[in-house]
């Protein structure tokens, strides 16, 4: 989600929860999912919320060999119909990519597909987009070589890129921020310096949320004025309402246990 504007969110790819989901990597928000049925119910509610908002949703079959494979956002970067296939920053997540790459390149046939290689590493979850301005996290998953490959594509498309240092206590840039509209960034206090996003275009702003609502800062704004938000973050909820938007609250507890947020579970294309 994070690399498309609001008006580009017509279609989303998701992937079903594998039976091995309790083995997903969990080091930040969670300590590992414990209830597979609840995780599946939460994932279903998530897909239904997208469908109810008018998004066309595709569900790829699960793969029990790949515990983290529901987090499709990390596996492909779609920008204005162009596709960048990153080398995922965690080795166990590399085999997740082929079916996602195959799906998006088929859907966007005729598009330019760039494939990272060499030393470059990147998870799609390290990118957010504010209108036509992009931010990328330099994180434990995304390195300088990966950032330069993204910059090459963005330069080609006429977009600007700013780099944000992700602190050691966070996974991705999307773990601690999102753009519920094309002019607002939500981010938690205590993770990034106040000037981390730099000077923003006119009419744009960062809304800083309390540190304890870091997870809640990951939201999905949709073209119909709805915003998917995780349950349990009252300041985020107020911020969304004060923007005149309609929050749709989802229980993400089991997905959070795998360090996954709302945006991680879909790839808009
Ligand atoms: C991981 O550690 O890779 C997964 N357990 C969570 C990935 C979350 N994805 C994201 O923030 N974009």
PDB file of C-alpha atoms and ligand atoms in Angstrom:
ATOM      1  CA  UNK A   1       0.000   0.000   0.000  1.00  0.00           C
ATOM      2  CA  UNK A   2       2.661   2.271   0.963  1.00  0.00           C
ATOM      3  CA  UNK A   3       3.929   3.033  -2.533  1.00  0.00           C
ATOM      4  CA  UNK A   4       0.651   3.993  -4.193  1.00  0.00           C
ATOM      5  CA  UNK A   5      -1.393   7.184  -3.989  1.00  0.00           C
ATOM      6  CA  UNK A   6      -4.941   7.056  -2.654  1.00  0.00           C
ATOM      7  CA  UNK A   7      -6.421   7.051  -6.152  1.00  0.00           C
ATOM      8  CA  UNK A   8      -4.268   4.053  -7.107  1.00  0.00           C
ATOM      9  CA  UNK A   9      -5.769   1.684  -4.544  1.00  0.00           C
ATOM     10  CA  UNK A  10      -8.268  -0.160  -6.692  1.00  0.00           C
ATOM     11  CA  UNK A  11      -6.723  -3.631  -6.499  1.00  0.00           C
ATOM     12  CA  UNK A  12      -4.912  -5.453  -3.708  1.00  0.00           C
ATOM     13  CA  UNK A  13      -3.074  -8.751  -3.507  1.00  0.00           C
ATOM     14  CA  UNK A  14      -3.127 -10.707  -0.253  1.00  0.00           C
ATOM     15  CA  UNK A  15      -1.937 -14.192   0.708  1.00  0.00           C
ATOM     16  CA  UNK A  16      -3.667 -16.681   2.971  1.00  0.00           C
ATOM     17  CA  UNK A  17      -2.304 -17.568   6.417  1.00  0.00           C
ATOM     18  CA  UNK A  18      -0.167 -20.745   6.437  1.00  0.00           C
ATOM     19  CA  UNK A  19      -0.495 -23.423   9.142  1.00  0.00           C
ATOM     20  CA  UNK A  20       3.108 -22.556  10.108  1.00  0.00           C
ATOM     21  CA  UNK A  21       2.151 -18.952  10.979  1.00  0.00           C
ATOM     22  CA  UNK A  22       3.096 -19.560  14.624  1.00  0.00           C
ATOM     23  CA  UNK A  23       6.714 -19.851  13.386  1.00  0.00           C
ATOM     24  CA  UNK A  24       6.727 -16.326  11.887  1.00  0.00           C
ATOM     25  CA  UNK A  25       9.651 -14.084  12.830  1.00  0.00           C
ATOM     26  CA  UNK A  26       8.704 -11.976  15.867  1.00  0.00           C
ATOM     27  CA  UNK A  27      11.169  -9.615  17.527  1.00  0.00           C
ATOM     28  CA  UNK A  28       9.510  -6.241  17.862  1.00  0.00           C
ATOM     29  CA  UNK A  29       5.783  -5.886  18.531  1.00  0.00           C
ATOM     30  CA  UNK A  30       5.136  -9.565  19.167  1.00  0.00           C
ATOM     31  CA  UNK A  31       6.498 -12.821  20.498  1.00  0.00           C
ATOM     32  CA  UNK A  32       4.812 -15.053  17.900  1.00  0.00           C
ATOM     33  CA  UNK A  33       1.191 -15.868  16.997  1.00  0.00           C
ATOM     34  CA  UNK A  34      -0.478 -18.438  19.234  1.00  0.00           C
ATOM     35  CA  UNK A  35      -3.978 -18.876  17.800  1.00  0.00           C
ATOM     36  CA  UNK A  36      -4.139 -19.887  14.153  1.00  0.00           C
ATOM     37  CA  UNK A  37      -7.939 -19.812  13.949  1.00  0.00           C
ATOM     38  CA  UNK A  38      -8.050 -16.307  15.350  1.00  0.00           C
ATOM     39  CA  UNK A  39      -5.297 -15.207  12.957  1.00  0.00           C
ATOM     40  CA  UNK A  40      -7.309 -16.600  10.030  1.00  0.00           C
ATOM     41  CA  UNK A  41     -10.466 -14.830  11.237  1.00  0.00           C
ATOM     42  CA  UNK A  42      -8.561 -11.542  11.551  1.00  0.00           C
ATOM     43  CA  UNK A  43      -7.108 -11.944   8.073  1.00  0.00           C
ATOM     44  CA  UNK A  44     -10.581 -12.659   6.668  1.00  0.00           C
ATOM     45  CA  UNK A  45     -12.002  -9.557   8.368  1.00  0.00           C
ATOM     46  CA  UNK A  46      -9.134  -7.538   6.893  1.00  0.00           C
ATOM     47  CA  UNK A  47      -9.873  -8.749   3.372  1.00  0.00           C
ATOM     48  CA  UNK A  48     -13.582  -8.099   3.872  1.00  0.00           C
ATOM     49  CA  UNK A  49     -12.871  -4.548   5.019  1.00  0.00           C
ATOM     50  CA  UNK A  50     -10.941  -3.932   1.789  1.00  0.00           C
ATOM     51  CA  UNK A  51     -13.734  -5.505  -0.273  1.00  0.00           C
ATOM     52  CA  UNK A  52     -16.392  -3.434   1.517  1.00  0.00           C
ATOM     53  CA  UNK A  53     -14.418  -0.315   0.631  1.00  0.00           C
ATOM     54  CA  UNK A  54     -14.626  -1.247  -3.040  1.00  0.00           C
ATOM     55  CA  UNK A  55     -11.142  -2.718  -3.431  1.00  0.00           C
ATOM     56  CA  UNK A  56     -10.768  -5.746  -5.728  1.00  0.00           C
ATOM     57  CA  UNK A  57      -8.989  -8.309  -3.533  1.00  0.00           C
ATOM     58  CA  UNK A  58      -7.046 -11.368  -4.709  1.00  0.00           C
ATOM     59  CA  UNK A  59      -5.942 -14.054  -2.247  1.00  0.00           C
ATOM     60  CA  UNK A  60      -2.924 -16.151  -3.205  1.00  0.00           C
ATOM     61  CA  UNK A  61      -2.892 -19.671  -1.733  1.00  0.00           C
ATOM     62  CA  UNK A  62      -0.937 -20.143   1.489  1.00  0.00           C
ATOM     63  CA  UNK A  63       2.400 -21.950   1.581  1.00  0.00           C
ATOM     64  CA  UNK A  64       3.013 -23.859   4.805  1.00  0.00           C
ATOM     65  CA  UNK A  65       6.772 -23.803   4.190  1.00  0.00           C
ATOM     66  CA  UNK A  66       6.767 -19.994   4.490  1.00  0.00           C
ATOM     67  CA  UNK A  67       5.526 -18.767   7.898  1.00  0.00           C
ATOM     68  CA  UNK A  68       5.816 -15.047   7.029  1.00  0.00           C
ATOM     69  CA  UNK A  69       4.275 -15.252   3.591  1.00  0.00           C
ATOM     70  CA  UNK A  70       1.103 -13.267   4.408  1.00  0.00           C
ATOM     71  CA  UNK A  71       3.268 -10.131   4.496  1.00  0.00           C
ATOM     72  CA  UNK A  72       3.118  -9.531   0.748  1.00  0.00           C
ATOM     73  CA  UNK A  73       3.911  -5.812   1.021  1.00  0.00           C
ATOM     74  CA  UNK A  74       7.573  -6.692   1.532  1.00  0.00           C
ATOM     75  CA  UNK A  75       7.972  -8.724  -1.657  1.00  0.00           C
ATOM     76  CA  UNK A  76       7.285  -6.268  -4.475  1.00  0.00           C
ATOM     77  CA  UNK A  77       7.344  -2.508  -4.881  1.00  0.00           C
ATOM     78  CA  UNK A  78       4.732  -1.142  -7.273  1.00  0.00           C
ATOM     79  CA  UNK A  79       5.103   2.506  -8.239  1.00  0.00           C
ATOM     80  CA  UNK A  80       2.852   4.074 -10.862  1.00  0.00           C
ATOM     81  CA  UNK A  81       2.425   0.698 -12.528  1.00  0.00           C
ATOM     82  CA  UNK A  82       6.162  -0.090 -12.502  1.00  0.00           C
ATOM     83  CA  UNK A  83       7.483  -3.037 -10.507  1.00  0.00           C
ATOM     84  CA  UNK A  84      10.672  -3.300  -8.477  1.00  0.00           C
ATOM     85  CA  UNK A  85      11.367  -6.770  -7.114  1.00  0.00           C
ATOM     86  CA  UNK A  86      13.616  -6.364  -4.094  1.00  0.00           C
ATOM     87  CA  UNK A  87      15.917  -8.946  -2.557  1.00  0.00           C
ATOM     88  CA  UNK A  88      14.155  -9.411   0.803  1.00  0.00           C
ATOM     89  CA  UNK A  89      16.242  -8.406   3.788  1.00  0.00           C
ATOM     90  CA  UNK A  90      15.737 -11.648   5.718  1.00  0.00           C
ATOM     91  CA  UNK A  91      16.997 -14.826   4.000  1.00  0.00           C
ATOM     92  CA  UNK A  92      14.039 -16.939   5.158  1.00  0.00           C
ATOM     93  CA  UNK A  93      11.693 -14.619   3.268  1.00  0.00           C
ATOM     94  CA  UNK A  94      13.421 -14.840  -0.126  1.00  0.00           C
ATOM     95  CA  UNK A  95      11.394 -17.900  -1.321  1.00  0.00           C
ATOM     96  CA  UNK A  96       8.122 -16.002  -0.749  1.00  0.00           C
ATOM     97  CA  UNK A  97       8.660 -13.799  -3.754  1.00  0.00           C
ATOM     98  CA  UNK A  98       8.166 -15.879  -6.959  1.00  0.00           C
ATOM     99  CA  UNK A  99       4.350 -16.245  -6.908  1.00  0.00           C
ATOM    100  CA  UNK A 100       3.917 -12.589  -5.962  1.00  0.00           C
ATOM    101  CA  UNK A 101       6.323 -11.458  -8.674  1.00  0.00           C
ATOM    102  CA  UNK A 102       4.551 -13.683 -11.173  1.00  0.00           C
ATOM    103  CA  UNK A 103       1.142 -12.287 -10.175  1.00  0.00           C
ATOM    104  CA  UNK A 104       1.997  -8.591 -10.309  1.00  0.00           C
ATOM    105  CA  UNK A 105       3.997  -8.804 -13.505  1.00  0.00           C
ATOM    106  CA  UNK A 106       1.112 -10.677 -15.165  1.00  0.00           C
ATOM    107  CA  UNK A 107      -1.390  -8.112 -13.900  1.00  0.00           C
ATOM    108  CA  UNK A 108       0.785  -5.229 -15.032  1.00  0.00           C
ATOM    109  CA  UNK A 109       1.898  -6.870 -18.263  1.00  0.00           C
ATOM    110  CA  UNK A 110       3.901  -4.606 -20.501  1.00  0.00           C
ATOM    111  CA  UNK A 111       5.282  -2.746 -17.511  1.00  0.00           C
ATOM    112  CA  UNK A 112       8.930  -2.217 -16.697  1.00  0.00           C
ATOM    113  CA  UNK A 113      10.121  -4.791 -14.115  1.00  0.00           C
ATOM    114  CA  UNK A 114      13.381  -4.076 -12.270  1.00  0.00           C
ATOM    115  CA  UNK A 115      14.926  -6.893 -10.250  1.00  0.00           C
ATOM    116  CA  UNK A 116      17.401  -6.131  -7.483  1.00  0.00           C
ATOM    117  CA  UNK A 117      20.526  -8.230  -7.257  1.00  0.00           C
ATOM    118  CA  UNK A 118      24.046  -8.253  -5.825  1.00  0.00           C
ATOM    119  CA  UNK A 119      24.344  -6.749  -2.372  1.00  0.00           C
ATOM    120  CA  UNK A 120      21.080  -4.792  -2.553  1.00  0.00           C
ATOM    121  CA  UNK A 121      18.497  -5.686   0.110  1.00  0.00           C
ATOM    122  CA  UNK A 122      15.088  -4.200   0.686  1.00  0.00           C
ATOM    123  CA  UNK A 123      11.713  -5.027   2.206  1.00  0.00           C
ATOM    124  CA  UNK A 124       8.793  -3.182   0.622  1.00  0.00           C
ATOM    125  CA  UNK A 125       7.673  -2.371   4.159  1.00  0.00           C
ATOM    126  CA  UNK A 126      10.428   0.207   4.356  1.00  0.00           C
ATOM    127  CA  UNK A 127       8.754   2.558   1.893  1.00  0.00           C
ATOM    128  CA  UNK A 128       5.971   5.080   2.376  1.00  0.00           C
ATOM    129  CA  UNK A 129       4.574   7.568  -0.121  1.00  0.00           C
ATOM    130  CA  UNK A 130       3.149  11.014   0.570  1.00  0.00           C
ATOM    131  CA  UNK A 131       1.597  12.110  -2.708  1.00  0.00           C
ATOM    132  CA  UNK A 132       4.607  12.123  -5.001  1.00  0.00           C
ATOM    133  CA  UNK A 133       7.248  12.226  -2.270  1.00  0.00           C
ATOM    134  CA  UNK A 134       8.776   8.934  -1.113  1.00  0.00           C
ATOM    135  CA  UNK A 135      10.487   7.956   2.120  1.00  0.00           C
ATOM    136  CA  UNK A 136      12.594   4.850   2.611  1.00  0.00           C
ATOM    137  CA  UNK A 137      13.841   3.402   5.874  1.00  0.00           C
ATOM    138  CA  UNK A 138      17.446   2.349   6.205  1.00  0.00           C
ATOM    139  CA  UNK A 139      16.819  -0.597   8.471  1.00  0.00           C
ATOM    140  CA  UNK A 140      17.962  -4.080   9.406  1.00  0.00           C
ATOM    141  CA  UNK A 141      16.209  -5.223   6.188  1.00  0.00           C
ATOM    142  CA  UNK A 142      16.982  -2.384   3.742  1.00  0.00           C
ATOM    143  CA  UNK A 143      20.550  -1.342   2.917  1.00  0.00           C
ATOM    144  CA  UNK A 144      22.204   1.469   0.973  1.00  0.00           C
ATOM    145  CA  UNK A 145      22.531  -0.545  -2.237  1.00  0.00           C
ATOM    146  CA  UNK A 146      18.811  -1.322  -2.107  1.00  0.00           C
ATOM    147  CA  UNK A 147      18.012   2.335  -1.485  1.00  0.00           C
ATOM    148  CA  UNK A 148      20.075   3.377  -4.526  1.00  0.00           C
ATOM    149  CA  UNK A 149      18.148   0.961  -6.746  1.00  0.00           C
ATOM    150  CA  UNK A 150      14.887   2.422  -5.513  1.00  0.00           C
ATOM    151  CA  UNK A 151      16.234   5.922  -6.077  1.00  0.00           C
ATOM    152  CA  UNK A 152      17.128   5.044  -9.686  1.00  0.00           C
ATOM    153  CA  UNK A 153      13.544   3.960 -10.385  1.00  0.00           C
ATOM    154  CA  UNK A 154      12.041   6.987  -8.641  1.00  0.00           C
ATOM    155  CA  UNK A 155      14.352   9.366 -10.488  1.00  0.00           C
ATOM    156  CA  UNK A 156      13.290   7.745 -13.741  1.00  0.00           C
ATOM    157  CA  UNK A 157       9.658   8.353 -12.736  1.00  0.00           C
ATOM    158  CA  UNK A 158      10.349  11.939 -11.649  1.00  0.00           C
ATOM    159  CA  UNK A 159       9.802  11.361  -7.908  1.00  0.00           C
ATOM    160  CA  UNK A 160      11.936  12.355  -4.936  1.00  0.00           C
ATOM    161  CA  UNK A 161      13.227  10.066  -2.204  1.00  0.00           C
ATOM    162  CA  UNK A 162      14.232  10.843   1.373  1.00  0.00           C
ATOM    163  CA  UNK A 163      15.997   8.363   3.650  1.00  0.00           C
ATOM    164  CA  UNK A 164      14.882   7.783   7.242  1.00  0.00           C
ATOM    165  CA  UNK A 165      17.075   5.978   9.773  1.00  0.00           C
ATOM    166  CA  UNK A 166      15.018   3.251  11.421  1.00  0.00           C
ATOM    167  CA  UNK A 167      15.980   2.825  15.079  1.00  0.00           C
ATOM    168  CA  UNK A 168      17.046  -0.611  16.294  1.00  0.00           C
ATOM    169  CA  UNK A 169      13.795  -1.073  18.199  1.00  0.00           C
ATOM    170  CA  UNK A 170      11.652  -0.985  15.044  1.00  0.00           C
ATOM    171  CA  UNK A 171      11.421  -3.341  12.070  1.00  0.00           C
ATOM    172  CA  UNK A 172      10.350  -1.219   9.103  1.00  0.00           C
ATOM    173  CA  UNK A 173       9.364   2.338   8.255  1.00  0.00           C
ATOM    174  CA  UNK A 174       5.784   1.105   7.867  1.00  0.00           C
ATOM    175  CA  UNK A 175       6.002  -0.481  11.334  1.00  0.00           C
ATOM    176  CA  UNK A 176       6.022   3.056  12.734  1.00  0.00           C
ATOM    177  CA  UNK A 177       4.308   5.257  10.171  1.00  0.00           C
ATOM    178  CA  UNK A 178       1.773   5.481   7.376  1.00  0.00           C
ATOM    179  CA  UNK A 179       0.035   7.981   5.134  1.00  0.00           C
ATOM    180  CA  UNK A 180      -3.736   7.683   5.703  1.00  0.00           C
ATOM    181  CA  UNK A 181      -4.130  10.407   3.064  1.00  0.00           C
ATOM    182  CA  UNK A 182      -1.778  11.790   0.412  1.00  0.00           C
ATOM    183  CA  UNK A 183      -1.006  14.743   2.676  1.00  0.00           C
ATOM    184  CA  UNK A 184      -0.712  13.306   6.217  1.00  0.00           C
ATOM    185  CA  UNK A 185       1.968  11.156   7.819  1.00  0.00           C
ATOM    186  CA  UNK A 186       1.156   9.438  11.130  1.00  0.00           C
ATOM    187  CA  UNK A 187       4.227   8.641  13.216  1.00  0.00           C
ATOM    188  CA  UNK A 188       4.921   7.940  16.894  1.00  0.00           C
ATOM    189  CA  UNK A 189       6.952  10.145  19.171  1.00  0.00           C
ATOM    190  CA  UNK A 190      10.145   8.621  20.485  1.00  0.00           C
ATOM    191  CA  UNK A 191      11.171   6.655  17.402  1.00  0.00           C
ATOM    192  CA  UNK A 192      12.266   9.305  14.908  1.00  0.00           C
ATOM    193  CA  UNK A 193      13.679  12.808  15.297  1.00  0.00           C
ATOM    194  CA  UNK A 194      11.133  15.596  14.863  1.00  0.00           C
ATOM    195  CA  UNK A 195      12.717  16.641  11.558  1.00  0.00           C
ATOM    196  CA  UNK A 196      13.031  13.085  10.214  1.00  0.00           C
ATOM    197  CA  UNK A 197      10.661  13.655   7.288  1.00  0.00           C
ATOM    198  CA  UNK A 198      12.208  17.039   6.386  1.00  0.00           C
ATOM    199  CA  UNK A 199      10.277  19.983   5.004  1.00  0.00           C
ATOM    200  CA  UNK A 200       7.017  18.741   3.532  1.00  0.00           C
ATOM    201  CA  UNK A 201       5.158  20.080   0.481  1.00  0.00           C
ATOM    202  CA  UNK A 202       2.559  22.779   1.184  1.00  0.00           C
ATOM    203  CA  UNK A 203      -0.554  21.417   2.857  1.00  0.00           C
ATOM    204  CA  UNK A 204       1.209  18.291   4.139  1.00  0.00           C
ATOM    205  CA  UNK A 205       1.886  17.515   7.784  1.00  0.00           C
ATOM    206  CA  UNK A 206       3.171  14.918  10.231  1.00  0.00           C
ATOM    207  CA  UNK A 207       0.742  14.040  13.024  1.00  0.00           C
ATOM    208  CA  UNK A 208       2.806  12.777  15.948  1.00  0.00           C
ATOM    209  CA  UNK A 209       1.115  10.115  18.073  1.00  0.00           C
ATOM    210  CA  UNK A 210       2.025   8.965  21.585  1.00  0.00           C
ATOM    211  CA  UNK A 211       4.945   6.541  21.666  1.00  0.00           C
ATOM    212  CA  UNK A 212       2.796   3.730  23.058  1.00  0.00           C
ATOM    213  CA  UNK A 213       0.606   3.936  19.933  1.00  0.00           C
ATOM    214  CA  UNK A 214       3.477   3.204  17.533  1.00  0.00           C
ATOM    215  CA  UNK A 215       1.792   0.084  16.151  1.00  0.00           C
ATOM    216  CA  UNK A 216      -1.436   2.015  15.574  1.00  0.00           C
ATOM    217  CA  UNK A 217       0.372   4.501  13.319  1.00  0.00           C
ATOM    218  CA  UNK A 218       0.210   1.921  10.541  1.00  0.00           C
ATOM    219  CA  UNK A 219      -3.123   2.567   8.800  1.00  0.00           C
ATOM    220  CA  UNK A 220      -4.550   2.065   5.308  1.00  0.00           C
ATOM    221  CA  UNK A 221      -6.315   5.045   3.797  1.00  0.00           C
ATOM    222  CA  UNK A 222      -8.774   4.131   1.046  1.00  0.00           C
ATOM    223  CA  UNK A 223     -10.263   6.114  -1.846  1.00  0.00           C
ATOM    224  CA  UNK A 224     -13.779   6.042  -0.328  1.00  0.00           C
ATOM    225  CA  UNK A 225     -12.689   8.041   2.742  1.00  0.00           C
ATOM    226  CA  UNK A 226     -12.390   5.017   5.018  1.00  0.00           C
ATOM    227  CA  UNK A 227      -9.181   4.273   6.881  1.00  0.00           C
ATOM    228  CA  UNK A 228      -8.362   0.824   8.241  1.00  0.00           C
ATOM    229  CA  UNK A 229      -6.943   1.152  11.753  1.00  0.00           C
ATOM    230  CA  UNK A 230      -5.855  -1.437  14.309  1.00  0.00           C
ATOM    231  CA  UNK A 231      -7.987  -1.842  17.409  1.00  0.00           C
ATOM    232  CA  UNK A 232      -6.644  -0.378  20.655  1.00  0.00           C
ATOM    233  CA  UNK A 233      -5.074   2.949  19.652  1.00  0.00           C
ATOM    234  CA  UNK A 234      -7.341   5.806  20.802  1.00  0.00           C
ATOM    235  CA  UNK A 235      -5.092   8.715  19.791  1.00  0.00           C
ATOM    236  CA  UNK A 236      -4.768   7.311  16.277  1.00  0.00           C
ATOM    237  CA  UNK A 237      -8.538   6.839  16.134  1.00  0.00           C
ATOM    238  CA  UNK A 238      -9.079  10.469  17.168  1.00  0.00           C
ATOM    239  CA  UNK A 239      -6.544  11.674  14.603  1.00  0.00           C
ATOM    240  CA  UNK A 240      -8.325   9.821  11.805  1.00  0.00           C
ATOM    241  CA  UNK A 241     -11.713  11.207  12.872  1.00  0.00           C
ATOM    242  CA  UNK A 242     -10.330  14.721  13.162  1.00  0.00           C
ATOM    243  CA  UNK A 243      -9.175  14.474   9.543  1.00  0.00           C
ATOM    244  CA  UNK A 244     -12.815  13.928   8.601  1.00  0.00           C
ATOM    245  CA  UNK A 245     -12.157  10.298   7.671  1.00  0.00           C
ATOM    246  CA  UNK A 246     -14.096   7.193   8.653  1.00  0.00           C
ATOM    247  CA  UNK A 247     -12.076   4.682  10.681  1.00  0.00           C
ATOM    248  CA  UNK A 248     -12.720   0.974  10.199  1.00  0.00           C
ATOM    249  CA  UNK A 249     -11.313  -0.722  13.278  1.00  0.00           C
ATOM    250  CA  UNK A 250      -9.784  -4.193  12.908  1.00  0.00           C
ATOM    251  CA  UNK A 251      -8.516  -6.632  15.515  1.00  0.00           C
ATOM    252  CA  UNK A 252      -4.903  -7.275  14.481  1.00  0.00           C
ATOM    253  CA  UNK A 253      -3.718  -8.965  17.677  1.00  0.00           C
ATOM    254  CA  UNK A 254      -2.452 -12.229  16.146  1.00  0.00           C
ATOM    255  CA  UNK A 255      -0.905 -10.509  13.139  1.00  0.00           C
ATOM    256  CA  UNK A 256       0.799  -8.036  15.454  1.00  0.00           C
ATOM    257  CA  UNK A 257       2.270 -11.044  17.284  1.00  0.00           C
ATOM    258  CA  UNK A 258       4.180 -11.750  14.044  1.00  0.00           C
ATOM    259  CA  UNK A 259       5.362  -8.089  13.860  1.00  0.00           C
ATOM    260  CA  UNK A 260       2.944  -7.491  10.990  1.00  0.00           C
ATOM    261  CA  UNK A 261       0.832  -4.372  10.580  1.00  0.00           C
ATOM    262  CA  UNK A 262      -2.146  -3.539   8.371  1.00  0.00           C
ATOM    263  CA  UNK A 263      -0.190  -2.447   5.307  1.00  0.00           C
ATOM    264  CA  UNK A 264       2.096  -5.501   5.422  1.00  0.00           C
ATOM    265  CA  UNK A 265      -0.802  -7.798   4.511  1.00  0.00           C
ATOM    266  CA  UNK A 266      -1.591  -6.281   1.120  1.00  0.00           C
ATOM    267  CA  UNK A 267       0.091  -5.154  -2.043  1.00  0.00           C
ATOM    268  CA  UNK A 268      -1.829  -2.555  -4.051  1.00  0.00           C
ATOM    269  CA  UNK A 269      -1.083  -2.648  -7.746  1.00  0.00           C
TER     270      UNK A 269
HETATM  271  C1  LIG B   1       9.138 -10.285   9.423  1.00  0.00           C
HETATM  272  O1  LIG B   1       9.829 -10.197  10.429  1.00  0.00           O
HETATM  273  O2  LIG B   1       9.625 -10.178   8.296  1.00  0.00           O
HETATM  274  C2  LIG B   1       7.667 -10.577   9.568  1.00  0.00           C
HETATM  275  N1  LIG B   1       7.432 -11.361  10.725  1.00  0.00           N
HETATM  276  C3  LIG B   1       6.887  -9.280   9.660  1.00  0.00           C
HETATM  277  C4  LIG B   1       6.900  -8.492   8.398  1.00  0.00           C
HETATM  278  C5  LIG B   1       6.079  -7.258   8.517  1.00  0.00           C
HETATM  279  N2  LIG B   1       6.044  -6.525   7.306  1.00  0.00           N
HETATM  280  C6  LIG B   1       6.068  -5.188   7.231  1.00  0.00           C
HETATM  281  O3  LIG B   1       6.248  -4.494   8.228  1.00  0.00           O
HETATM  282  N3  LIG B   1       5.954  -4.667   6.016  1.00  0.00           N
END
